CSV table of C-alpha atoms and ligand atoms in Angstrom, one decimal:
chain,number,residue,atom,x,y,z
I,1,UNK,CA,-40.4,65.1,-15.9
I,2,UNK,CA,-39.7,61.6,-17.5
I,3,UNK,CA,-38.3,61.6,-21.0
I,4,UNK,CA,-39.7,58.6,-22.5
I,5,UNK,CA,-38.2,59.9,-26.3
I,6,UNK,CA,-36.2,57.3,-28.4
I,7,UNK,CA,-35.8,56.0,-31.2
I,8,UNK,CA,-37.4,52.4,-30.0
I,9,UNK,CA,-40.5,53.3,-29.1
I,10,UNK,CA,-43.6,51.2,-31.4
I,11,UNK,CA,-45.8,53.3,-34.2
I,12,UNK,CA,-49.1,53.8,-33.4
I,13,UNK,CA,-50.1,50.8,-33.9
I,14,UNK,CA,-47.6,49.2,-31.3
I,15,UNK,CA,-45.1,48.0,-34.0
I,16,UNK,CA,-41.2,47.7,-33.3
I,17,UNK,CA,-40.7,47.0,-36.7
I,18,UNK,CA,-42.3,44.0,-37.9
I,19,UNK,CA,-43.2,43.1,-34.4
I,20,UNK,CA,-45.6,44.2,-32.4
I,21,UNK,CA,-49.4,44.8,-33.1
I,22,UNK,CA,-52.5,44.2,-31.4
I,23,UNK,CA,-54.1,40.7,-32.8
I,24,UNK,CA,-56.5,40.5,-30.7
I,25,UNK,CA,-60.6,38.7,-30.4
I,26,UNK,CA,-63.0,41.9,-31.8
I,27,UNK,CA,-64.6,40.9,-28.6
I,28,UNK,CA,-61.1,42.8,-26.5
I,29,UNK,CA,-61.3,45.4,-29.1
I,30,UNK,CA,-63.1,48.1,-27.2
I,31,UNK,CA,-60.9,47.3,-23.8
I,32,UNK,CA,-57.3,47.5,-25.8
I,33,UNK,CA,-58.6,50.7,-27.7
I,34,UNK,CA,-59.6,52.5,-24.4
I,35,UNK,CA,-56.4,51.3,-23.3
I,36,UNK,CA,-54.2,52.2,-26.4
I,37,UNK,CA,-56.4,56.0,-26.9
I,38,UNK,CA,-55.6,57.2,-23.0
I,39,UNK,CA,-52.3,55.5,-21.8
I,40,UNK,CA,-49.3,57.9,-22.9
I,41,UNK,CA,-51.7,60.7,-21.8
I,42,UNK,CA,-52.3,59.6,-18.9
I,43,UNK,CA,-48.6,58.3,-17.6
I,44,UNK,CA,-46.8,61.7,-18.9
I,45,UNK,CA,-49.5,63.4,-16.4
I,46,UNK,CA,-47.5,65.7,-13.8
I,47,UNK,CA,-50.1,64.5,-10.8
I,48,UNK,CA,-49.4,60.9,-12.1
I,49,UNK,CA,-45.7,61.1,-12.4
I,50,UNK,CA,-45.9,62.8,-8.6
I,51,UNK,CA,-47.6,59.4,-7.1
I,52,UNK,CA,-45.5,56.9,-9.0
I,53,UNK,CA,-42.4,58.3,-8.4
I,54,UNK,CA,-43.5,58.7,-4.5
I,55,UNK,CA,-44.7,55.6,-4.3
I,56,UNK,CA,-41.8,54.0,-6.3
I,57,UNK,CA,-39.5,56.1,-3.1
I,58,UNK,CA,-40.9,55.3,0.1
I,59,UNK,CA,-42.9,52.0,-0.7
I,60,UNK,CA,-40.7,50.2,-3.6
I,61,UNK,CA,-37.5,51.7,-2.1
I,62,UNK,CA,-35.7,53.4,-4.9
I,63,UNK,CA,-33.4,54.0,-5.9
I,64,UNK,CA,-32.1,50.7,-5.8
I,65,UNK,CA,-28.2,51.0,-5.3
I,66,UNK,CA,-26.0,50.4,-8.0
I,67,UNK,CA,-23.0,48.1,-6.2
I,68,UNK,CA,-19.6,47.6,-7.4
I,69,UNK,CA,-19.0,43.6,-6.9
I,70,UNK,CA,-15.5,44.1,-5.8
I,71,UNK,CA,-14.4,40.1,-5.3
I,72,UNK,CA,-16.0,39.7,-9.5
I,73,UNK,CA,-14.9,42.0,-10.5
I,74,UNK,CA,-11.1,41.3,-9.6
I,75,UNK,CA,-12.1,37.5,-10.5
I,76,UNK,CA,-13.5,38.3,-14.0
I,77,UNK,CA,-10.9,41.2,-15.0
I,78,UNK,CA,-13.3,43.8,-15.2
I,79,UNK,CA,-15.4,46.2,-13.8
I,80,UNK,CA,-18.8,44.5,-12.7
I,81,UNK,CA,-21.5,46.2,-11.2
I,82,UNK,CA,-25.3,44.9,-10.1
I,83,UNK,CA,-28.3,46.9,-10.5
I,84,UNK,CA,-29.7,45.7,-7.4
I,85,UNK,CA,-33.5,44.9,-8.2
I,86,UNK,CA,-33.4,42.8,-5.9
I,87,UNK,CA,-33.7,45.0,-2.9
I,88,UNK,CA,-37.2,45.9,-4.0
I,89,UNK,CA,-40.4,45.5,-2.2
I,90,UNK,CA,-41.8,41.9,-3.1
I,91,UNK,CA,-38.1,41.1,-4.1
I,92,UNK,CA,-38.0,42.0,-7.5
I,93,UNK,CA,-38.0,44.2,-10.6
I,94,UNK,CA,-41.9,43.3,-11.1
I,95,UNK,CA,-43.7,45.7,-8.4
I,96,UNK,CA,-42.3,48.7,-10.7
I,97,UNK,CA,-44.9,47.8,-13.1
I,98,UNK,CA,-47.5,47.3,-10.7
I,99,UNK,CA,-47.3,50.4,-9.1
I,100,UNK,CA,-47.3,51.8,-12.5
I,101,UNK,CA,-50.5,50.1,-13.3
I,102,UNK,CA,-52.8,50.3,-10.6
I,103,UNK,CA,-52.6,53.9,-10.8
I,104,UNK,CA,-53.1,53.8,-14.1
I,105,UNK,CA,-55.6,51.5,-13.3
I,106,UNK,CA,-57.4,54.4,-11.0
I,107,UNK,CA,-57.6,56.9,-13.3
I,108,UNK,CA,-59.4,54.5,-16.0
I,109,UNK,CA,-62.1,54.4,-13.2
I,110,UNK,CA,-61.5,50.2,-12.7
I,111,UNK,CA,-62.5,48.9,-9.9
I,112,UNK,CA,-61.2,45.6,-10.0
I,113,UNK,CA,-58.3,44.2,-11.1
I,114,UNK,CA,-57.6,40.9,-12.6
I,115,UNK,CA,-54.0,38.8,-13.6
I,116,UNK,CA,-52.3,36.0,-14.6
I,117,UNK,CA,-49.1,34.1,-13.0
I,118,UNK,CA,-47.3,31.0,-13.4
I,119,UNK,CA,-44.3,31.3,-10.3
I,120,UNK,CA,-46.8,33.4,-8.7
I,121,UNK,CA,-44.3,36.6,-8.5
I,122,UNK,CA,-46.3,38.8,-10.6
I,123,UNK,CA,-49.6,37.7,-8.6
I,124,UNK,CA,-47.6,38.8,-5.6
I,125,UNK,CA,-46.9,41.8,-6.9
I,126,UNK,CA,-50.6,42.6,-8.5
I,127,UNK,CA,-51.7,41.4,-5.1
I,128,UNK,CA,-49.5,43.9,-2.9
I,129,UNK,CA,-50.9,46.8,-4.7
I,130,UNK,CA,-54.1,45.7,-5.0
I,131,UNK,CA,-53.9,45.8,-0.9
I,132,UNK,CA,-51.9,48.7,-0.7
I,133,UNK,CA,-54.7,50.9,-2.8
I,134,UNK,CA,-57.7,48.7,-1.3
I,135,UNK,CA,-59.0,47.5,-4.6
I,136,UNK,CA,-60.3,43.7,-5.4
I,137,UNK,CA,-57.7,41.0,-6.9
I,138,UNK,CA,-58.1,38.3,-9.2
I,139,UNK,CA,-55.1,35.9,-10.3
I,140,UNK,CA,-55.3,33.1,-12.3
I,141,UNK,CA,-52.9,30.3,-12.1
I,142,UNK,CA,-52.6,27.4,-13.6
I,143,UNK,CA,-53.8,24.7,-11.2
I,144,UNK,CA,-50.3,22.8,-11.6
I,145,UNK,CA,-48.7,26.1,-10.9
I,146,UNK,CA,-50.9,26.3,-7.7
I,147,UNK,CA,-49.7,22.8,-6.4
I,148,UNK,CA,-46.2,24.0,-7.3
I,149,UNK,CA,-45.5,27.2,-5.8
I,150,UNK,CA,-47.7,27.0,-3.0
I,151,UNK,CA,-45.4,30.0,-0.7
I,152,UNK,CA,-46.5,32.6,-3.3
I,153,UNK,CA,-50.2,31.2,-3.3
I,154,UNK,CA,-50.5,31.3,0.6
I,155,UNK,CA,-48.5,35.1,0.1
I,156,UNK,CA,-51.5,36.6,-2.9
I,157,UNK,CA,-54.2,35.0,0.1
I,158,UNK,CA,-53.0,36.6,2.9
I,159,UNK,CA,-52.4,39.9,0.8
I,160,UNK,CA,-56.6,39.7,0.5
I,161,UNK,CA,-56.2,38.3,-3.5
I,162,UNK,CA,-58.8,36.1,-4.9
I,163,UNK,CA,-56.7,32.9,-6.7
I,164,UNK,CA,-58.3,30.9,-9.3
I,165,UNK,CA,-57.1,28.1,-10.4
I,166,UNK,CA,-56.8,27.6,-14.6
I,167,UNK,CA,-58.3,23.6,-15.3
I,168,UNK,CA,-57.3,23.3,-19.3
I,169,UNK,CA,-55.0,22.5,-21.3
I,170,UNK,CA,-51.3,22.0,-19.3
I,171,UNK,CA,-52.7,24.0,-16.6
I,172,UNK,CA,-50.1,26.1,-16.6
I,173,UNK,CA,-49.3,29.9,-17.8
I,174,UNK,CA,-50.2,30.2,-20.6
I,175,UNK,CA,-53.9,28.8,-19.6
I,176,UNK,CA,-54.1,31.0,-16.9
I,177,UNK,CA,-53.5,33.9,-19.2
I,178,UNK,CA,-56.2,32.1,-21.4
I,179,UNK,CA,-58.7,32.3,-18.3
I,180,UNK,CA,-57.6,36.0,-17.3
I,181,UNK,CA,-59.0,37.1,-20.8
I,182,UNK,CA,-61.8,35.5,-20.6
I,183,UNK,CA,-62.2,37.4,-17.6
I,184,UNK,CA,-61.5,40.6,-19.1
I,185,UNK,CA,-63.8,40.2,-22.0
I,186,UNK,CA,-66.7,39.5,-19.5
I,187,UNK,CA,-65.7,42.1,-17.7
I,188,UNK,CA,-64.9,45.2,-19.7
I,189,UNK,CA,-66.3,48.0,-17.7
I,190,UNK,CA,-65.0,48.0,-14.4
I,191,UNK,CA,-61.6,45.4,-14.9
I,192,UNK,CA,-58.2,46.2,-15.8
I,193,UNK,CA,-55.7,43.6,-16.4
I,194,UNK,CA,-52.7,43.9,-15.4
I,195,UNK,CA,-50.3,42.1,-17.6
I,196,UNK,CA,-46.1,41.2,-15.9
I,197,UNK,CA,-44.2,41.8,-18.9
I,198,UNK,CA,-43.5,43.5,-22.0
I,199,UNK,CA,-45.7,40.9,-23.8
I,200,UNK,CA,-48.9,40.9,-24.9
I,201,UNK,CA,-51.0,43.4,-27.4
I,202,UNK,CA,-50.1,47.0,-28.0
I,203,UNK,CA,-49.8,49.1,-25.8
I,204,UNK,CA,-48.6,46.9,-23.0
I,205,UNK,CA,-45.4,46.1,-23.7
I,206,UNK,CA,-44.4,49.8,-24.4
I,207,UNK,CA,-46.6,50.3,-21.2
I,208,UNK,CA,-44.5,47.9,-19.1
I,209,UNK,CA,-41.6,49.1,-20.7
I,210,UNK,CA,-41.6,52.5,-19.7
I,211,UNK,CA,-42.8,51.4,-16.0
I,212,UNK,CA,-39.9,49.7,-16.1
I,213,UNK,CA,-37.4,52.7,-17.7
I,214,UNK,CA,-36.8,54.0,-13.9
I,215,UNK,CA,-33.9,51.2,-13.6
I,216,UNK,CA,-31.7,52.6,-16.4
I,217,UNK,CA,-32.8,56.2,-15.7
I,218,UNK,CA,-31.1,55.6,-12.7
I,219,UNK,CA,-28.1,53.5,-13.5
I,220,UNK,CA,-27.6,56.8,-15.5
I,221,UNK,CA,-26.1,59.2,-12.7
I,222,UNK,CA,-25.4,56.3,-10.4
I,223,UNK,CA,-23.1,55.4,-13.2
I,224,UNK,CA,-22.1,58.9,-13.5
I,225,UNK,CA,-20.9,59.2,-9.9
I,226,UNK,CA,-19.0,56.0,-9.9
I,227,UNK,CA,-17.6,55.8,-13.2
I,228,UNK,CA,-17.0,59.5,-14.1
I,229,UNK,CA,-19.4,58.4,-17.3
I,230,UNK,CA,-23.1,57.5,-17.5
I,231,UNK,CA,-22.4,54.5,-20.3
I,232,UNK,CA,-21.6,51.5,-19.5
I,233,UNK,CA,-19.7,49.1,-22.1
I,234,UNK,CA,-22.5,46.0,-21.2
I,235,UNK,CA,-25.8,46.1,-19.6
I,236,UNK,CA,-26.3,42.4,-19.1
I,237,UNK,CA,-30.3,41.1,-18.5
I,238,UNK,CA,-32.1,37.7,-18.7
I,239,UNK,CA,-34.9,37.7,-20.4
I,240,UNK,CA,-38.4,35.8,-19.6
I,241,UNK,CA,-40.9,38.2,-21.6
I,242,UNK,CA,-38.1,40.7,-21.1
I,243,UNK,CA,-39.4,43.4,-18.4
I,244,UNK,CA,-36.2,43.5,-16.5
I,245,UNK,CA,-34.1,43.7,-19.7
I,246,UNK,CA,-36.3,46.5,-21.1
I,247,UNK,CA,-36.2,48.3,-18.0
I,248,UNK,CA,-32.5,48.2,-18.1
I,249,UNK,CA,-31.7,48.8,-21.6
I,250,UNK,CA,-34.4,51.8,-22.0
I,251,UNK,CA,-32.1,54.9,-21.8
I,252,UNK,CA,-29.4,53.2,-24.0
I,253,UNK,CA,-31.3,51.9,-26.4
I,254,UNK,CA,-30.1,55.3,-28.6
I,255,UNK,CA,-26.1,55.0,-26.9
I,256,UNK,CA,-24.9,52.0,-30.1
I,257,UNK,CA,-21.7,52.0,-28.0
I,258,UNK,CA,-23.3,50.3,-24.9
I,259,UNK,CA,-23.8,46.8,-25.8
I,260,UNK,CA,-27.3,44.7,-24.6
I,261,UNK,CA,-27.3,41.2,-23.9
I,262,UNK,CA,-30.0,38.9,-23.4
I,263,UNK,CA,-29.4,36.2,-21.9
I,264,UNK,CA,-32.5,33.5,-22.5
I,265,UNK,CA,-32.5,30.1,-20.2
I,266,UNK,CA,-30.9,27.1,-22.3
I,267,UNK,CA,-32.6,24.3,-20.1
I,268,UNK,CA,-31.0,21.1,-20.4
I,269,UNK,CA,-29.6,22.8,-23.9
I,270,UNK,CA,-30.4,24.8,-26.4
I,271,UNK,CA,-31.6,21.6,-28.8
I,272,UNK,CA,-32.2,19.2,-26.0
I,273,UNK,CA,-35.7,19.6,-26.5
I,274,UNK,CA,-36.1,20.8,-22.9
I,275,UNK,CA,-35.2,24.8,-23.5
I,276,UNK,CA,-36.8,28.1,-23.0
I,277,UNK,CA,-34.0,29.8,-25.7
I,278,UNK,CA,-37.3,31.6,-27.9
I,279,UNK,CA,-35.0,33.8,-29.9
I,280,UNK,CA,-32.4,31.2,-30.5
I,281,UNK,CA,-35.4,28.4,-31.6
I,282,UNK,CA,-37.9,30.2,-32.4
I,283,UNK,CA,-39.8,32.0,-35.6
I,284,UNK,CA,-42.2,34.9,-36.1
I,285,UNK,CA,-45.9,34.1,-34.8
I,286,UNK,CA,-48.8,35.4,-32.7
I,287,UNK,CA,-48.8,34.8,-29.4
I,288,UNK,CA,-50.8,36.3,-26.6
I,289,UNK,CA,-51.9,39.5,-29.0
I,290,UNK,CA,-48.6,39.8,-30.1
I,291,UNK,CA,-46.2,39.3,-33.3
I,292,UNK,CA,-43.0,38.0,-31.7
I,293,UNK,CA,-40.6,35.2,-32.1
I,294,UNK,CA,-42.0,32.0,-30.3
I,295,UNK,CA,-41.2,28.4,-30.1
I,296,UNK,CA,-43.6,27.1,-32.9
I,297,UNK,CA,-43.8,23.5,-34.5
I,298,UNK,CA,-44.6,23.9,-38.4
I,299,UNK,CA,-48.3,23.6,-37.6
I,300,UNK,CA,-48.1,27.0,-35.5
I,301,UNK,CA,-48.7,25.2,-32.4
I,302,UNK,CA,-46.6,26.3,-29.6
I,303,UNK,CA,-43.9,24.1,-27.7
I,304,UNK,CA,-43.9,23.7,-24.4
I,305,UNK,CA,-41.2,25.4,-23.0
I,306,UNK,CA,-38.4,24.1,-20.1
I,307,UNK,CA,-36.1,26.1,-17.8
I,308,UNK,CA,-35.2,25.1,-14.2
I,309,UNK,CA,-36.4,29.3,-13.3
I,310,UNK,CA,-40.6,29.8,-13.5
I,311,UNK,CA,-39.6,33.2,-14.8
I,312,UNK,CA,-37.6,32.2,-17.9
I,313,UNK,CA,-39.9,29.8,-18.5
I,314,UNK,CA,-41.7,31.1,-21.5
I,315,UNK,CA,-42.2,30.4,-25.4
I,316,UNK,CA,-42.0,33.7,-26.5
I,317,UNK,CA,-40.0,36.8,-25.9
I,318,UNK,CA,-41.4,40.5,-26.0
I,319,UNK,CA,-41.6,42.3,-29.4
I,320,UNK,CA,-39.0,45.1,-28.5
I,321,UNK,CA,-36.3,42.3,-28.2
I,322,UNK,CA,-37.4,40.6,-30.7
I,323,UNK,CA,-36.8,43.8,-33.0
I,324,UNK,CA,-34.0,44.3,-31.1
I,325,UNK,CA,-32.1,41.2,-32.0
I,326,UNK,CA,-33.2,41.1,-35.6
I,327,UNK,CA,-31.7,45.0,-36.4
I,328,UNK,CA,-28.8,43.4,-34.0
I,329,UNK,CA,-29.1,45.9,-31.4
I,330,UNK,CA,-28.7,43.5,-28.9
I,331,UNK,CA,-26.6,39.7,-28.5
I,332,UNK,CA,-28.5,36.8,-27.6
I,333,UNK,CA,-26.5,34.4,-24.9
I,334,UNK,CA,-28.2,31.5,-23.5
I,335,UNK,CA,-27.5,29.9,-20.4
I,336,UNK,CA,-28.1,26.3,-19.1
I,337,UNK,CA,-30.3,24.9,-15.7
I,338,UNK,CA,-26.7,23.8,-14.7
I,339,UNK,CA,-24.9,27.0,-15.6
I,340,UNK,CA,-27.0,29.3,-13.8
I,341,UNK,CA,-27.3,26.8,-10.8
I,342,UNK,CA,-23.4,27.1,-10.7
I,343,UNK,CA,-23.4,31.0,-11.3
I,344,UNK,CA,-25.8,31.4,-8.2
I,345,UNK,CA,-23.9,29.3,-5.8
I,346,UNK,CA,-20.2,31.2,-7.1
I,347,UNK,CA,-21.8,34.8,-6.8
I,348,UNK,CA,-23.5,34.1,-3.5
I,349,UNK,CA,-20.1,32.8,-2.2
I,350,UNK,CA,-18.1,35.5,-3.8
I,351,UNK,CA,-20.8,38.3,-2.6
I,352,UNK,CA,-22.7,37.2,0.0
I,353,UNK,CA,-25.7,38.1,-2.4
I,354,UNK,CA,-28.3,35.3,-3.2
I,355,UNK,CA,-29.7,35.9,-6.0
I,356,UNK,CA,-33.1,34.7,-8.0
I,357,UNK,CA,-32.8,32.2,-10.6
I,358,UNK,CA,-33.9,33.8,-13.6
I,359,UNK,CA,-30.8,36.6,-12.3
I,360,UNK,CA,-28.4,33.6,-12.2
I,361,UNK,CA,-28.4,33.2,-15.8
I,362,UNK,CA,-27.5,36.6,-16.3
I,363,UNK,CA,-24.5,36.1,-14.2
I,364,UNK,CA,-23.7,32.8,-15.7
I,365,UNK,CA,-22.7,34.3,-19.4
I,366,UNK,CA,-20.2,37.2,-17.9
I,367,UNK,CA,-16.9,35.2,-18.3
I,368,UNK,CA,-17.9,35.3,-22.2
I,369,UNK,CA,-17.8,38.8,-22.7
I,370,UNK,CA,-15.2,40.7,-24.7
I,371,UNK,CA,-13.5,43.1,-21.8
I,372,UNK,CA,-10.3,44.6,-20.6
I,373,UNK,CA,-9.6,45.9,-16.8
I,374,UNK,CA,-11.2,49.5,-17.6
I,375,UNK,CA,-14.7,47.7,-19.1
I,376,UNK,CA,-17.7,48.7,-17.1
I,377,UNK,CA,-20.1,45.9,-17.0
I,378,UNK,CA,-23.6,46.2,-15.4
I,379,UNK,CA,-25.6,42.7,-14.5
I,380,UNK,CA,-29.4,43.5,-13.6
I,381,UNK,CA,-29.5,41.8,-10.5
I,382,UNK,CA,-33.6,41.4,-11.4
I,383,UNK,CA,-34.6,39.3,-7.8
I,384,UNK,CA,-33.6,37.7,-4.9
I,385,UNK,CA,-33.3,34.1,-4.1
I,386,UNK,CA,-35.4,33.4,-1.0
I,387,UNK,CA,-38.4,32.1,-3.7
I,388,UNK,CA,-35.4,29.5,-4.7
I,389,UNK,CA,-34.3,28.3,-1.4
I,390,UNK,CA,-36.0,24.8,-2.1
I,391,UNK,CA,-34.4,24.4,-5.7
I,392,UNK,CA,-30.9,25.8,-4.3
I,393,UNK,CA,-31.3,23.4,-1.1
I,394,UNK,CA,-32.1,20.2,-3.5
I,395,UNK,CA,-29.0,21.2,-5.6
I,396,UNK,CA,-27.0,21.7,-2.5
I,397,UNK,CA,-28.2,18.2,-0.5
I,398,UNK,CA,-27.3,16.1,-3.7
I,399,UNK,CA,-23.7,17.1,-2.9
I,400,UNK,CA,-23.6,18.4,-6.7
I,401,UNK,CA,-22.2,21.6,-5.7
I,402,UNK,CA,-19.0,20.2,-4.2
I,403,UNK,CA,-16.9,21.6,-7.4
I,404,UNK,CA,-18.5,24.6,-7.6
I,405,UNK,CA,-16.6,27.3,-5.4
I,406,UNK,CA,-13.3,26.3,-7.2
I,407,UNK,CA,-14.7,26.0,-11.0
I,408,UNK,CA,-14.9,29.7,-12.3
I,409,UNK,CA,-18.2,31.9,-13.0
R,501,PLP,C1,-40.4,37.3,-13.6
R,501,PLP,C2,-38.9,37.5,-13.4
R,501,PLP,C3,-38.0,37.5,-14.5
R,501,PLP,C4,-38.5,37.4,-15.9
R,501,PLP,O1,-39.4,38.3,-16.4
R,501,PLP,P1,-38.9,39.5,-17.4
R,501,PLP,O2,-40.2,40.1,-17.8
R,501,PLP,O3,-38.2,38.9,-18.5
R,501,PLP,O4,-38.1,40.4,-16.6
R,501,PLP,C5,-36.7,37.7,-14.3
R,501,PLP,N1,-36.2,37.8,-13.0
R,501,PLP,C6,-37.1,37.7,-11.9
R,501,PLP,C7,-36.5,37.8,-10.6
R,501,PLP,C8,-38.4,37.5,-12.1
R,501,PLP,O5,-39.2,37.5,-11.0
């Protein structure tokens, strides 16, 4: 049995404080309440728990190991571990929430489900369970998105996905979340839609959030047989929406000893006007069905934002961190598109682990925390690299990386 009890979880209404909500068109009212009346019933279901944790075993791969970086470790002066999310099916953190909802999905009688992407990992992964349970697969992208990361599109094709491509605005995600509900509220009988973070209206991001709890409910005993102690001093995350994070920080969201960080993507710099640091720049607004902190200009609008990872690359951050980082439950640290470039090439040369670039900023920020030789730090290592192979190739061609083995973390 899954204990999902803390002191974090929303009200009934899906607030995390003065975050949260459900601001949604009356015409997604009916869909979100279905949603919202049956999903903590449904998840806490014995028969349910049976097939996700099953599924999350033999086809996910769990539990992912928890692996003491030995060579960092000594480097950094303290004791570094990574959650290894990366050694999931599909490559990262994102199928936990997948397999979470398309059997959630099944039980609401859907027979079709729709998403949205912008990299394209969270179509993959929508698309690999759509296969894997034979049930039909829509994913919007923007049409810029489509051009961009064309591996991922050819990947959601072959797994039998439908992709549509989203023609407004900056044809990018946040227009291809646009088109998805659109979808929905045309469809509201027989669609579910499957959302890839802790974003959006109540209840998805507690929904996602608790899909995602597995990673810190087993960093628990991992931990435990390592370390002699289940808490960690750190539990380090980068944060797009903030899946990953959540996922990580779940069971010690009630342990005030065991510090969060966030760790948003800087861009060329936090003020260079080409950043994705929402907490750091932004202020409370609506965005996609949710209060949160976004990047806003004083006429609501939102900015577009800018990180060199398609994951980071959002304008608003889930409501739970948001809440989070106002009642200072968790540190904001933001890393730069040159920082976490660096960080990936040092860690895969210290490691032999290549890891995704969203990850890298995560493991660009470690040389700033406070720690002593008996710290236990844990990084969530949230993907792999081989979706970053062209980016780390480019970097690697230009010659820029010639300084980078020698010049620290
Ligand atoms: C999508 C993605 C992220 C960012 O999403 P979160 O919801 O913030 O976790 C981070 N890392 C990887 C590898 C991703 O694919």
């Amino acid at each position: 049995m899954i204990h999902y009890n803390n002191s974090y979880n929303p009200d009934s209404e899906g607030f995390y404080g003065q975050f949260g909500g459900a601001f949604i068109p009356e015409m997604l009212f009916s869909n979100i309440n279905n949603l919202k009346n049956q999903y903590l019933e449904i998840i806490k279901d014995e028969s349910f728990q049976k097939e996700f944790d099953n599924l999350l075993k033999d086809y996910v791969g769990r539990p992912t190991p928890l692996y003491f970086a030995k060579r960092l470790s000594e480097e950094i002066g303290a004791k570094i571990y990574f959650k290894r999310e990366d050694l999931c099916h599909t490559g990262a953190h994102k199928v936990n929430n997948t397999i979470g909802q398309i059997l959630l999905a099944q039980r609401l009688g859907k027979t079709r489900i729709i998403a949205e992407t912008g990299a394209g990992q969270h179509g993959v992964a929508t698309a690999t369970v759509c296969a894997l349970m034979g049930i039909q697969c829509i994913v919007y992208m923007g049409e810029i998105d489509i051009a961009r990361q064309a591996p991922n599109v050819q990947r959601m094709k072959m797994l039998g996905a439908e992709v549509r491509p989203a023609k407004s605005g900056s044809k990018t995600l946040k227009d291809a979340t646009n088109e998805a509900i659109r979808d929905w509220i045309n469809n509201p009988i027989d669609t579910h839609y499957i959302i890839g973070s802790v974003v959006g209206p109540h209840p998805y991001p507690d929904m996602v959030a608790k899909f995602q709890s597995v990673i810190s409910e087993e960093m628990k005993w991992q931990l435990k047989e390592k370390e002699g102690r289940e808490n960690p001093d750190y539990i380090v995350a980068c944060v797009g929406g903030g899946s990953n994070a959540a996922g990580a920080f779940y069971h010690y969201l009630d342990e005030p000893e065991v510090k969060l960080v966030l760790v948003e993507a800087a861009g060329e710099g936090i003020y260079s006007g080409k950043s994705a640091a929402t907490s750091i720049l932004g202020s409370r607004g609506v965005i996609h069905g949710s209060m949160t902190m976004l990047m806003q200009d004083p006429y609501g609008q939102i900015i577009e934002p800018h990180s060199i990872s398609a994951g980071l690359d959002y304008p608003g951050i889930g409501p739970l961190h948001a809440h989070l980082i106002d009642s200072k439950r968790a540190q904001v640290f933001a890393a730069t598109d040159d920082q976490a470039i660096e960080a990936a090439f040092h860690i895969t040369q210290m490691e032999g682990i290549i890891p995704a670039l969203e990850t890298a900023h995560a493991l660009a920020v470690l040389d700033q925390m406070e720690v002593n030789k008996d710290s236990v730090v844990i990084v969530n290592m949230s993907g792999r690299g081989d979706k970053d192979l062209n980016t780390y190739i480019a970097v690697q061609d230009s010659d820029k990386t010639e300084n980078i083995p020698s010049s620290g973390i």
